[in-house]
């Protein structure tokens, strides 16, 4: 059975949660076990600006790689009618010292839209860096693709042990602190399968930290 914990929806948690404040050094093995006995998945979110969501439907969310970044940059440049070879893009990546990346998923999409909105407004930070090194304004990136929040049902078994521990602490303490927003993120080094994606949402307003925190409206 699939039981999904959603931080935003304040999913039910057994009584031990929220009873006492937890410090990082506390032993919480029993609380982690209770959480895993109640839930099999955690609702998570990924912020991006795809040209088309069909690639995500078909292939899921892939971790950052040189090949993927070159492919994405080339597709955007073609849309903009800018002729730059893949070899040139590869050369720029070498100049920037690009390494294979990871994938971050957030517990709260509202936090991302308020504090990491550039992923939906322009695309990834690496993509921005490539365009600027090529002498192309990142503002051009705003004309291709569409801001998108991808909703994911992330299996608990795929969460790193330390991340799961930190998540349980975050959930517990947020009950006591009555937090309405969370900056918690999951680090993933494997691609997200398309069958874990449950929804695509296109936000209308995003805070743009690259532009004095002005509101970017779609």
Short mmCIF file of C-alpha atoms in Angstrom, two decimals:
data_model
loop_
_atom_site.label_atom_id
_atom_site.label_comp_id
_atom_site.label_asym_id
_atom_site.label_seq_id
_atom_site.Cartn_x
_atom_site.Cartn_y
_atom_site.Cartn_z
CA UNK A 1 0.00 0.00 0.00
CA UNK A 2 1.20 3.51 -0.85
CA UNK A 3 0.90 5.97 2.04
CA UNK A 4 2.19 9.42 1.16
CA UNK A 5 3.35 11.94 3.75
CA UNK A 6 2.79 15.55 2.72
CA UNK A 7 4.36 18.31 4.79
CA UNK A 8 2.15 20.94 3.16
CA UNK A 9 -1.03 19.00 3.84
CA UNK A 10 0.05 18.31 7.43
CA UNK A 11 -0.48 14.58 7.10
CA UNK A 12 -1.45 12.71 10.24
CA UNK A 13 1.37 11.78 12.60
CA UNK A 14 1.18 9.56 15.71
CA UNK A 15 1.29 11.15 19.16
CA UNK A 16 5.07 10.90 19.74
CA UNK A 17 5.56 13.50 17.00
CA UNK A 18 5.54 17.04 18.34
CA UNK A 19 5.75 15.97 21.98
CA UNK A 20 9.36 17.07 22.62
CA UNK A 21 11.79 19.27 20.73
CA UNK A 22 14.61 17.25 19.11
CA UNK A 23 18.25 18.29 18.89
CA UNK A 24 20.51 16.97 16.13
CA UNK A 25 22.45 14.74 18.50
CA UNK A 26 19.36 13.07 20.02
CA UNK A 27 18.61 9.41 19.38
CA UNK A 28 15.45 9.28 17.26
CA UNK A 29 15.59 5.73 15.91
CA UNK A 30 12.18 4.90 17.38
CA UNK A 31 10.61 8.01 15.84
CA UNK A 32 12.09 7.16 12.42
CA UNK A 33 10.66 3.66 12.73
CA UNK A 34 7.21 5.04 13.58
CA UNK A 35 7.37 7.36 10.57
CA UNK A 36 8.36 4.51 8.23
CA UNK A 37 5.62 2.29 9.64
CA UNK A 38 3.04 4.94 8.79
CA UNK A 39 4.32 6.18 5.43
CA UNK A 40 5.95 4.64 2.37
CA UNK A 41 6.48 7.86 0.37
CA UNK A 42 7.07 11.56 0.91
CA UNK A 43 5.60 14.27 -1.31
CA UNK A 44 8.47 16.26 -2.81
CA UNK A 45 8.83 18.99 -5.43
CA UNK A 46 11.22 19.90 -8.23
CA UNK A 47 11.37 23.36 -9.78
CA UNK A 48 12.39 23.80 -13.42
CA UNK A 49 11.68 25.52 -16.76
CA UNK A 50 11.26 22.84 -19.42
CA UNK A 51 10.60 23.53 -23.09
CA UNK A 52 8.15 20.64 -22.91
CA UNK A 53 7.00 18.51 -19.99
CA UNK A 54 6.71 15.49 -22.28
CA UNK A 55 10.37 14.58 -21.74
CA UNK A 56 9.66 14.38 -18.00
CA UNK A 57 6.56 12.27 -18.61
CA UNK A 58 8.61 9.86 -20.72
CA UNK A 59 12.01 9.88 -19.01
CA UNK A 60 11.48 11.25 -15.51
CA UNK A 61 13.88 13.76 -13.94
CA UNK A 62 17.51 13.10 -14.75
CA UNK A 63 20.44 14.15 -12.58
CA UNK A 64 22.75 16.80 -13.99
CA UNK A 65 25.32 15.63 -16.52
CA UNK A 66 27.49 17.17 -19.23
CA UNK A 67 25.50 15.38 -21.92
CA UNK A 68 22.14 16.55 -20.56
CA UNK A 69 23.24 20.15 -20.10
CA UNK A 70 24.65 20.34 -23.63
CA UNK A 71 21.40 18.86 -24.98
CA UNK A 72 19.23 21.34 -23.04
CA UNK A 73 21.40 24.35 -23.92
CA UNK A 74 21.41 23.35 -27.60
CA UNK A 75 17.60 23.01 -27.68
CA UNK A 76 17.17 26.46 -26.11
CA UNK A 77 19.69 28.05 -28.50
CA UNK A 78 17.83 26.54 -31.44
CA UNK A 79 14.56 28.02 -30.14
CA UNK A 80 16.30 31.39 -29.92
CA UNK A 81 17.76 31.00 -33.44
CA UNK A 82 21.27 31.37 -32.05
CA UNK A 83 23.85 29.24 -33.85
CA UNK A 84 26.41 27.87 -31.40
CA UNK A 85 27.91 24.41 -31.79
CA UNK A 86 27.73 21.66 -29.18
CA UNK A 87 31.53 21.62 -29.18
CA UNK A 88 31.55 25.27 -28.12
CA UNK A 89 29.10 24.53 -25.30
CA UNK A 90 31.30 21.62 -24.19
CA UNK A 91 34.32 23.91 -24.22
CA UNK A 92 32.49 26.41 -22.02
CA UNK A 93 31.61 23.65 -19.56
CA UNK A 94 35.28 22.72 -19.35
CA UNK A 95 36.19 26.36 -18.70
CA UNK A 96 33.62 26.49 -15.91
CA UNK A 97 35.00 23.28 -14.39
CA UNK A 98 31.62 21.57 -14.66
CA UNK A 99 31.19 18.26 -12.87
CA UNK A 100 28.36 15.78 -12.84
CA UNK A 101 25.62 17.12 -10.60
CA UNK A 102 23.02 15.87 -8.16
CA UNK A 103 19.31 16.39 -7.97
CA UNK A 104 17.55 18.34 -5.24
CA UNK A 105 13.92 17.88 -4.28
CA UNK A 106 12.16 20.17 -1.83
CA UNK A 107 9.64 19.37 0.89
CA UNK A 108 7.76 22.63 0.28
CA UNK A 109 7.27 24.17 -3.16
CA UNK A 110 6.20 27.49 -1.63
CA UNK A 111 9.68 27.87 -0.15
CA UNK A 112 11.25 27.25 -3.55
CA UNK A 113 9.02 29.76 -5.31
CA UNK A 114 9.96 32.39 -2.74
CA UNK A 115 13.67 31.61 -2.35
CA UNK A 116 14.88 29.60 -5.35
CA UNK A 117 12.62 30.86 -8.10
CA UNK A 118 15.47 31.30 -10.59
CA UNK A 119 15.19 27.59 -11.41
CA UNK A 120 11.73 28.25 -12.86
CA UNK A 121 12.43 31.72 -14.26
CA UNK A 122 15.71 30.98 -16.06
CA UNK A 123 16.60 27.32 -15.54
CA UNK A 124 19.46 25.75 -13.61
CA UNK A 125 22.36 27.80 -12.26
CA UNK A 126 24.72 25.86 -14.54
CA UNK A 127 22.61 26.75 -17.56
CA UNK A 128 22.67 30.43 -16.57
CA UNK A 129 26.46 30.26 -16.19
CA UNK A 130 26.86 28.69 -19.65
CA UNK A 131 24.76 31.37 -21.33
CA UNK A 132 26.57 34.20 -19.60
CA UNK A 133 29.96 32.71 -20.55
CA UNK A 134 28.71 32.55 -24.15
CA UNK A 135 27.87 36.25 -23.93
CA UNK A 136 24.12 35.68 -23.99
CA UNK A 137 21.97 37.44 -21.38
CA UNK A 138 20.16 35.11 -19.02
CA UNK A 139 17.07 37.19 -19.75
CA UNK A 140 16.85 35.28 -23.03
CA UNK A 141 16.15 32.13 -21.01
CA UNK A 142 12.88 33.68 -19.82
CA UNK A 143 11.53 33.53 -23.36
CA UNK A 144 11.85 29.75 -23.75
CA UNK A 145 9.98 27.11 -21.78
CA UNK A 146 7.49 27.46 -18.96
CA UNK A 147 7.94 27.66 -15.15
CA UNK A 148 7.00 24.29 -13.72
CA UNK A 149 6.73 22.63 -10.33
CA UNK A 150 6.92 18.85 -10.62
CA UNK A 151 5.15 16.95 -7.82
CA UNK A 152 6.84 13.68 -6.89
CA UNK A 153 5.94 10.81 -4.60
CA UNK A 154 9.40 9.93 -3.34
CA UNK A 155 9.84 6.44 -1.83
CA UNK A 156 11.24 6.67 1.68
CA UNK A 157 13.65 3.86 0.86
CA UNK A 158 15.35 6.11 -1.70
CA UNK A 159 16.07 8.85 0.87
CA UNK A 160 19.58 8.88 2.32
CA UNK A 161 19.76 7.78 5.96
CA UNK A 162 20.99 11.18 7.14
CA UNK A 163 18.37 12.98 5.07
CA UNK A 164 15.63 10.78 6.55
CA UNK A 165 16.87 11.52 10.05
CA UNK A 166 16.93 15.26 9.30
CA UNK A 167 13.47 15.03 7.77
CA UNK A 168 11.96 13.42 10.86
CA UNK A 169 13.58 16.10 13.05
CA UNK A 170 12.24 18.81 10.73
CA UNK A 171 8.72 17.38 10.84
CA UNK A 172 8.74 16.95 14.61
CA UNK A 173 10.11 20.39 15.43
CA UNK A 174 7.92 22.16 12.88
CA UNK A 175 4.87 20.92 14.82
CA UNK A 176 6.19 22.56 17.98
CA UNK A 177 7.34 25.73 16.22
CA UNK A 178 4.14 25.81 14.12
CA UNK A 179 6.20 26.48 10.99
CA UNK A 180 4.20 27.26 7.90
CA UNK A 181 7.07 26.89 5.44
CA UNK A 182 10.02 24.51 5.22
CA UNK A 183 13.40 24.88 3.50
CA UNK A 184 14.16 21.16 3.74
CA UNK A 185 15.58 19.51 0.60
CA UNK A 186 16.47 15.96 -0.39
CA UNK A 187 19.73 15.23 -2.17
CA UNK A 188 19.42 12.54 -4.83
CA UNK A 189 22.20 11.06 -6.96
CA UNK A 190 19.86 8.96 -9.07
CA UNK A 191 17.30 10.02 -11.64
CA UNK A 192 13.61 10.14 -10.69
CA UNK A 193 11.54 7.55 -12.51
CA UNK A 194 8.55 8.93 -14.49
CA UNK A 195 6.16 6.71 -12.53
CA UNK A 196 7.02 8.70 -9.38
CA UNK A 197 5.83 11.95 -10.97
CA UNK A 198 2.21 12.66 -10.07
CA UNK A 199 1.53 16.23 -11.26
CA UNK A 200 2.86 19.24 -13.18
CA UNK A 201 1.89 22.69 -11.93
CA UNK A 202 2.70 26.02 -13.62
CA UNK A 203 3.00 28.82 -11.02
CA UNK A 204 1.82 32.31 -11.90
CA UNK A 205 4.02 34.27 -9.50
CA UNK A 206 7.65 33.66 -8.51
CA UNK A 207 10.08 35.76 -6.44
CA UNK A 208 13.10 36.65 -8.57
CA UNK A 209 16.22 36.99 -6.39
CA UNK A 210 18.22 37.80 -9.53
CA UNK A 211 16.14 40.96 -9.91
CA UNK A 212 15.93 42.56 -6.43
CA UNK A 213 13.32 40.02 -5.29
CA UNK A 214 10.74 41.43 -7.67
CA UNK A 215 7.73 39.28 -8.48
CA UNK A 216 8.02 37.50 -11.81
CA UNK A 217 4.57 36.98 -13.29
CA UNK A 218 3.78 34.52 -16.03
#
